Short mmCIF file of C-alpha atoms in Angstrom, two decimals:
data_model
loop_
_atom_site.label_atom_id
_atom_site.label_comp_id
_atom_site.label_asym_id
_atom_site.label_seq_id
_atom_site.Cartn_x
_atom_site.Cartn_y
_atom_site.Cartn_z
CA LEU A 1 73.15 131.23 95.18
CA ALA A 2 74.59 134.73 94.74
CA LEU A 3 76.16 134.39 98.18
CA THR A 4 77.55 130.78 97.26
CA LEU A 5 79.28 132.34 93.83
CA LEU A 6 80.49 135.22 95.82
CA LEU A 7 82.35 132.76 98.18
CA VAL A 8 83.72 130.40 95.87
CA GLY A 9 84.42 133.18 93.36
CA ALA A 10 86.35 134.86 96.16
CA VAL A 11 88.36 131.62 97.00
CA PHE A 12 88.91 130.74 93.53
CA ILE A 13 90.20 134.16 92.77
CA THR A 14 92.67 134.56 95.45
CA ILE A 15 94.30 131.26 95.11
CA PRO A 16 96.43 132.53 92.43
CA ALA A 17 96.95 135.78 94.26
CA GLY A 18 98.92 134.20 96.86
CA ILE A 19 97.09 133.66 99.48
CA ILE A 20 97.73 130.19 100.44
CA ALA A 21 101.41 130.28 98.92
CA ASP A 22 102.59 133.47 100.07
CA GLY A 23 100.37 134.43 102.98
CA ASN A 24 98.84 137.48 101.58
CA ASN A 25 97.40 138.90 104.81
CA LYS A 26 94.81 141.43 103.07
CA VAL A 27 93.17 138.84 100.93
CA TYR A 28 93.26 136.59 103.83
CA TRP A 29 91.25 138.62 105.75
CA LEU A 30 88.67 139.09 103.07
CA VAL A 31 87.77 135.79 102.45
CA ALA A 32 87.75 135.46 106.20
CA VAL A 33 85.10 137.66 106.31
CA LEU A 34 83.00 136.51 103.55
CA VAL A 35 83.47 132.92 104.92
CA PHE A 36 82.40 134.53 108.52
CA ILE A 37 79.26 135.91 106.74
CA TYR A 38 78.28 132.62 105.24
CA TYR A 39 78.43 130.90 108.54
CA PHE A 40 76.37 133.48 110.10
CA VAL A 41 73.66 133.19 107.42
CA ALA A 42 74.18 129.14 107.06
CA THR A 43 73.78 129.20 111.07
CA PHE A 44 70.95 131.71 111.37
CA PHE A 45 68.67 130.20 108.89
CA PRO A 46 66.86 126.80 108.79
CA VAL A 47 68.84 123.78 107.09
CA ASP A 48 66.59 123.84 104.17
CA LYS A 49 66.75 127.33 103.55
CA ILE A 50 70.43 128.18 102.75
CA ILE A 51 72.38 124.68 103.66
CA GLY A 52 69.97 122.56 101.55
CA ARG A 53 70.44 124.77 98.55
CA ILE A 54 74.16 125.34 98.75
CA TYR A 55 75.38 121.97 99.71
CA PRO A 56 74.85 120.13 96.48
CA LEU A 57 76.93 122.70 95.12
CA PHE A 58 79.77 122.07 97.40
CA GLY A 59 79.55 118.27 97.36
CA SER A 60 79.82 118.32 93.38
CA LEU A 61 82.95 120.47 93.89
CA LEU A 62 84.39 117.82 96.35
CA ILE A 63 83.41 114.75 94.33
CA LEU A 64 84.80 116.43 91.10
CA SER A 65 88.06 117.22 92.72
CA SER A 66 88.59 113.82 94.08
CA VAL A 67 87.70 112.12 90.93
CA ALA A 68 90.23 114.63 88.84
CA VAL A 69 93.20 113.66 91.24
CA ILE A 70 92.36 109.80 91.01
CA VAL A 71 92.28 109.90 87.33
CA ALA A 72 95.26 112.26 87.08
CA LEU A 73 97.30 109.93 89.43
CA ILE A 74 96.78 106.82 87.25
CA PRO A 75 99.98 107.49 84.84
CA HIS A 76 101.96 108.02 88.26
CA MET A 77 100.94 105.05 89.77
CA GLY A 78 104.50 104.01 89.78
CA LEU A 79 105.36 106.62 92.29
CA LEU A 80 103.23 104.63 94.90
CA GLU A 81 105.34 101.61 94.49
CA GLU A 82 108.15 103.29 95.93
CA VAL A 83 106.26 103.41 99.03
CA ASP A 84 107.55 100.97 101.37
CA PHE A 85 104.10 100.18 102.72
CA SER A 86 105.64 97.08 105.20
CA GLN A 87 107.20 100.32 107.38
CA ALA A 88 104.09 102.36 107.29
CA LEU A 89 103.15 101.70 110.76
CA ASN A 90 106.39 103.04 112.17
CA ARG A 91 107.49 105.54 109.51
CA HIS A 92 106.45 108.83 111.48
CA PRO A 93 109.11 111.06 111.56
CA ASN A 94 108.51 112.07 115.02
CA HIS A 95 108.05 108.60 115.75
CA GLU A 96 104.46 109.04 117.17
CA PRO A 97 102.21 106.13 118.19
CA ILE A 98 99.60 105.02 115.75
CA ILE A 99 97.30 104.72 118.74
CA PRO A 100 96.24 107.38 119.37
CA MET A 101 97.75 109.78 117.12
CA LEU A 102 96.77 108.22 113.50
CA PHE A 103 92.93 108.87 114.98
CA VAL A 104 93.35 111.82 116.21
CA THR A 105 95.50 113.42 113.55
CA ILE A 106 92.66 112.40 111.23
CA ALA A 107 90.05 114.25 113.08
CA CYS A 108 87.10 112.33 112.07
CA GLY A 109 88.85 109.02 113.40
CA ILE A 110 86.87 105.87 112.29
CA ILE A 111 83.53 107.99 112.52
CA SER A 112 82.80 111.70 112.98
CA GLY A 113 81.13 113.62 115.60
CA PHE A 114 80.17 116.18 113.15
CA HIS A 115 77.86 113.22 111.13
CA SER A 116 76.34 112.45 114.51
CA THR A 117 75.35 115.92 115.16
CA GLN A 118 73.94 116.06 111.86
CA SER A 119 72.36 112.88 112.08
CA PRO A 120 68.79 114.11 114.16
CA ILE A 121 68.80 117.07 111.56
CA ILE A 122 68.86 115.43 108.50
CA ALA A 123 66.74 112.76 109.53
CA ARG A 124 63.99 115.36 109.65
CA THR A 125 64.34 116.21 106.22
CA ILE A 126 63.82 112.48 104.48
CA THR A 127 60.70 110.67 103.87
CA SER A 128 61.44 107.34 104.66
CA GLU A 129 63.71 104.85 106.88
CA HIS A 130 64.82 103.32 103.86
CA GLN A 131 66.77 106.51 102.68
CA GLY A 132 68.84 106.51 106.12
CA ARG A 133 71.34 103.82 104.59
CA VAL A 134 72.16 106.18 101.61
CA ALA A 135 72.31 109.56 103.48
CA PHE A 136 74.10 108.09 106.46
CA TYR A 137 76.13 105.14 106.05
CA GLY A 138 76.77 105.88 102.28
CA MET A 139 78.04 109.07 102.87
CA MET A 140 80.36 107.74 105.57
CA ILE A 141 81.58 105.43 102.74
CA VAL A 142 81.94 108.11 100.32
CA GLU A 143 83.90 110.49 102.48
CA GLY A 144 86.35 107.37 103.39
CA LEU A 145 87.04 106.87 99.84
CA ILE A 146 87.70 110.91 99.22
CA GLY A 147 90.18 110.49 101.99
CA MET A 148 92.07 107.68 100.53
CA ILE A 149 92.35 109.26 97.00
CA TRP A 150 93.75 112.33 98.72
CA ALA A 151 95.88 109.98 100.99
CA ALA A 152 97.10 108.66 97.90
CA GLY A 153 98.16 111.94 96.19
CA GLY A 154 99.86 112.65 99.19
CA MET A 155 101.93 109.61 98.91
CA ALA A 156 102.71 110.16 95.24
CA ILE A 157 103.56 113.72 95.59
CA TYR A 158 106.19 112.68 98.29
CA ALA A 159 107.70 110.44 96.06
CA HIS A 160 107.88 112.92 93.33
CA ASN A 161 109.08 115.89 95.47
CA GLU A 162 111.27 114.56 98.59
CA ALA A 163 111.78 118.08 99.71
CA LEU A 164 108.00 118.84 100.18
CA ARG A 165 108.06 115.98 102.74
CA ALA A 166 110.93 117.61 104.66
CA SER A 167 109.01 120.70 104.72
CA GLY A 168 105.88 119.49 106.91
CA ASN A 169 104.25 122.63 105.25
CA GLY A 170 100.74 120.71 104.59
CA THR A 171 99.26 124.20 102.79
CA MET A 172 102.24 124.04 100.60
CA ILE A 173 102.21 120.58 99.46
CA LEU A 174 98.13 120.35 98.89
CA ARG A 175 99.23 123.38 96.33
CA GLU A 176 101.88 121.41 94.90
CA LEU A 177 100.19 118.30 94.50
CA VAL A 178 97.22 119.83 92.46
CA SER A 179 99.31 122.14 90.26
CA TRP A 180 101.32 118.80 89.66
CA LEU A 181 98.58 116.58 88.78
CA LEU A 182 96.14 118.90 87.26
CA GLY A 183 97.79 122.27 86.23
CA PRO A 184 97.13 125.65 87.22
CA VAL A 185 93.43 125.84 86.10
CA GLY A 186 92.41 122.28 87.25
CA GLY A 187 94.64 122.84 90.51
CA ARG A 188 92.74 125.98 91.58
CA VAL A 189 89.47 123.87 90.87
CA ALA A 190 90.72 121.03 93.02
CA LEU A 191 92.01 123.06 95.65
CA ALA A 192 88.48 124.92 95.93
CA GLY A 193 87.30 121.61 96.73
CA VAL A 194 89.47 120.86 99.51
CA ILE A 195 88.62 124.43 101.00
CA VAL A 196 84.85 123.93 100.48
CA LEU A 197 85.50 120.59 102.51
CA ALA A 198 87.15 122.68 105.47
CA ILE A 199 84.33 125.39 105.36
CA THR A 200 81.59 122.98 105.41
CA SER A 201 83.06 121.56 108.79
CA GLY A 202 82.51 125.12 110.09
CA ASP A 203 79.13 125.51 109.25
CA THR A 204 78.23 122.13 110.32
CA ALA A 205 80.14 122.76 114.03
CA LEU A 206 77.94 126.02 114.32
CA ARG A 207 74.60 124.89 113.24
CA SER A 208 74.70 121.94 115.47
CA LEU A 209 75.93 124.24 118.29
CA ARG A 210 73.18 126.59 118.11
CA LEU A 211 70.59 123.76 117.90
CA ALA A 212 72.19 121.86 120.90
CA MET A 213 72.37 125.11 123.20
CA ALA A 214 68.78 125.68 122.42
CA ASP A 215 67.64 122.21 123.20
CA TYR A 216 69.75 122.48 126.64
CA PHE A 217 68.60 125.59 127.53
CA GLY A 218 64.94 125.28 126.19
CA ILE A 219 65.36 128.14 123.94
CA ASP A 220 62.39 128.06 121.21
CA GLN A 221 64.05 128.85 117.78
CA ARG A 222 60.99 129.64 115.78
CA PRO A 223 61.21 133.45 116.93
CA THR A 224 63.78 135.46 115.20
CA GLY A 225 64.82 137.31 118.18
CA LYS A 226 65.44 134.16 120.36
CA ARG A 227 66.98 132.70 117.42
CA LEU A 228 69.41 135.69 117.19
CA ALA A 229 70.00 135.58 120.61
CA THR A 230 71.39 132.00 120.37
CA VAL A 231 73.77 132.97 117.70
CA VAL A 232 75.15 136.19 118.46
CA PRO A 233 77.30 134.69 121.60
CA ILE A 234 78.45 131.67 119.56
CA PHE A 235 80.00 134.04 117.12
CA ALA A 236 81.22 136.23 119.57
CA ALA A 237 83.42 133.43 120.89
CA VAL A 238 84.37 132.13 117.37
CA ALA A 239 85.74 135.74 116.64
CA VAL A 240 87.76 135.65 119.80
CA LEU A 241 89.13 132.27 118.47
CA LEU A 242 89.63 133.58 115.29
CA ALA A 243 91.81 136.64 116.52
CA TRP A 244 93.63 134.69 118.79
CA SER A 245 94.56 131.75 116.52
CA ASN A 246 95.99 134.41 114.19
CA ALA A 247 97.93 136.21 116.61
CA ASP A 248 99.48 133.18 118.21
CA PRO A 249 101.74 131.16 115.65
CA ASN A 250 100.70 127.94 117.48
CA GLY A 251 97.23 129.08 117.64
CA PHE A 252 95.58 127.11 114.99
CA LYS A 253 97.67 124.07 115.97
CA SER A 254 96.53 124.42 119.68
CA LEU A 255 92.86 124.55 118.35
CA TRP A 256 93.30 121.45 115.93
CA ASN A 257 94.51 119.21 118.73
CA TYR A 258 91.28 120.01 121.06
CA PHE A 259 89.33 119.72 118.00
CA ALA A 260 90.76 116.17 116.66
CA TRP A 261 89.72 114.38 119.98
CA SER A 262 86.63 116.21 121.08
CA ASN A 263 85.14 115.78 117.70
CA GLN A 264 85.40 111.87 118.15
CA THR A 265 84.54 112.09 121.96
CA ILE A 266 80.83 113.42 120.53
CA ALA A 267 81.10 110.38 118.03
CA VAL A 268 81.76 108.31 120.96
CA CYS A 269 78.70 109.85 123.19
CA ALA A 270 76.29 109.17 120.06
CA LEU A 271 77.33 105.88 119.74
CA LEU A 272 77.03 104.86 123.47
CA VAL A 273 73.40 106.28 123.32
CA ALA A 274 72.35 104.45 120.23
CA ALA A 275 73.61 101.10 121.67
CA VAL A 276 71.24 101.98 124.78
CA TRP A 277 68.41 102.93 122.44
CA LEU A 278 68.84 99.64 120.24
CA GLY A 279 68.52 97.41 123.63
CA TRP A 280 65.64 99.48 125.00
CA ASN A 281 63.57 99.10 121.67
CA GLY A 282 64.06 95.33 121.57
CA ARG A 283 67.17 95.23 119.11
CA CYS A 284 69.50 93.67 121.60
CA ALA A 285 70.91 91.58 118.84
CA TYR A 286 72.42 94.96 117.22
CA ILE A 287 73.73 96.46 120.48
CA TRP A 288 77.36 95.63 119.10
CA VAL A 289 77.04 97.44 116.10
CA ALA A 290 77.13 100.88 118.04
CA LEU A 291 78.87 99.68 121.26
CA LEU A 292 82.21 98.04 119.70
CA PRO A 293 83.21 101.34 117.38
CA GLY A 294 82.26 103.16 120.36
CA ALA A 295 84.21 101.21 122.79
CA PHE A 296 87.42 101.55 120.48
CA MET A 297 86.96 105.24 119.68
CA LEU A 298 86.57 105.80 123.62
CA TYR A 299 89.93 103.62 123.98
CA VAL A 300 91.79 106.03 121.62
CA ILE A 301 90.54 109.26 123.31
CA ILE A 302 91.13 108.04 126.83
CA THR A 303 94.77 106.96 125.89
CA TYR A 304 95.25 110.23 124.07
CA ILE A 305 94.28 112.17 127.08
CA LEU A 306 95.94 110.03 129.60
CA TRP A 307 99.37 110.00 127.41
CA VAL A 308 99.47 113.68 125.67
CA SER A 309 101.34 116.87 127.28
CA PRO A 310 103.60 119.32 125.74
CA THR A 311 106.71 117.24 126.57
CA ASN A 312 105.17 114.11 124.80
CA LEU A 313 104.10 115.89 122.13
CA ALA A 314 104.98 119.20 120.84
CA GLY A 315 102.47 121.83 120.87
CA ALA A 316 100.06 119.63 122.30
CA PRO A 317 97.22 120.46 125.04
CA ILE A 318 97.95 119.77 128.53
CA GLY A 319 97.06 116.30 129.45
CA PHE A 320 98.40 113.95 132.14
CA GLY A 321 101.51 113.21 130.50
CA LEU A 322 101.56 109.77 131.91
CA ASP A 323 103.98 107.09 130.24
CA TYR A 324 102.73 105.56 127.17
CA HIS A 325 102.38 101.93 127.92
CA LEU A 326 100.66 102.98 131.33
CA SER A 327 98.36 105.23 129.37
CA LEU A 328 97.38 102.23 127.04
CA GLY A 329 96.48 99.80 130.24
CA LEU A 330 94.47 102.56 132.26
CA ALA A 331 92.72 103.31 129.16
CA ALA A 332 91.97 99.74 128.23
CA VAL A 333 90.45 99.27 132.12
CA ILE A 334 88.65 102.32 131.57
CA THR A 335 86.94 101.34 128.28
CA ALA A 336 86.16 97.81 129.51
CA ILE A 337 84.60 99.01 132.49
CA THR A 338 82.52 101.49 130.40
CA THR A 339 81.59 99.26 128.00
CA LEU A 340 80.40 96.81 130.48
CA LEU A 341 78.20 99.43 132.06
CA ILE A 342 76.64 100.68 128.64
CA TRP A 343 75.94 96.81 128.19
CA ARG A 344 74.16 96.31 131.46
CA LYS A 345 72.27 99.81 130.70
CA ALA A 346 71.38 98.73 127.40
CA GLN A 347 69.38 95.86 128.28
CA PRO A 348 65.83 96.06 128.09
CA LYS A 349 64.10 97.82 131.34
CA ASN A 350 61.69 94.95 132.10
CA SER A 351 64.86 92.38 132.48
CA HIS A 352 66.25 94.51 135.23
#
């Protein structure tokens, strides 16, 4: 609890100090060190020791921020009427295609790889399968609702302040949005909620990476020494990436481009495995529940990898750089073949 209060307090205090608006470097590194310490503790200790105690506070802050934004938007709903939704699909300022760019810009796509990696962990903490609908499906719905609230806020601030849209500075847009809607104090609380959302993505990734490495290499995580030996290399790599992303002006953008599609790749793998499991356990009628979204996201990912390149998309990772329509066609063929193979694999073993 003390660490949580220290972290949230540090973030809250640094917001008026100008860390976001003015890029205060000293304050930035102070907060970065505090977040790094929290990540280490959250990754090293079992999920019920740290995460389970802190996440209710984080979740409450995020929900409170989202509710405050949607309530504050009510008097400004007229601004949303100025948005021409009929042209929404082709209004991207750089004319980037909706497939795949919408689904890799929103890093969770239609489903999150982070959710798929945490499902086995959380499944061990619930007492009944009946709780699965709320713990997994319910939380995906809540996350989608939160996303739509902030998207509505984004459209409103664009209509309210045209200059912000042209700036392209997401951090400044977010700061102006919460300040405009909630005032200086409420804005800081809302901004802290958004920062918490980003922080929890980090500890989620690191925790799942530790467990995945332990499972893959057969490292027993009960002895403290072996757990520490698993965590230290992970954080060494994170420290190098953090230093590089801050030394290179385009470092974070490059990392985000990789994170966006790799996060969804994890989700695709989980969905395809789930489809096979459903078939092998006598639930063939429900294979499509996992296979269809898995196939759609696979199509998005393959299209992105085939099409993207630094020439097609500024600051993008190096992909194949193929023609866009050719990429769509090849992705469709690869997805269809993969989906058919998974469907055949998912059939009950005694039917082969």
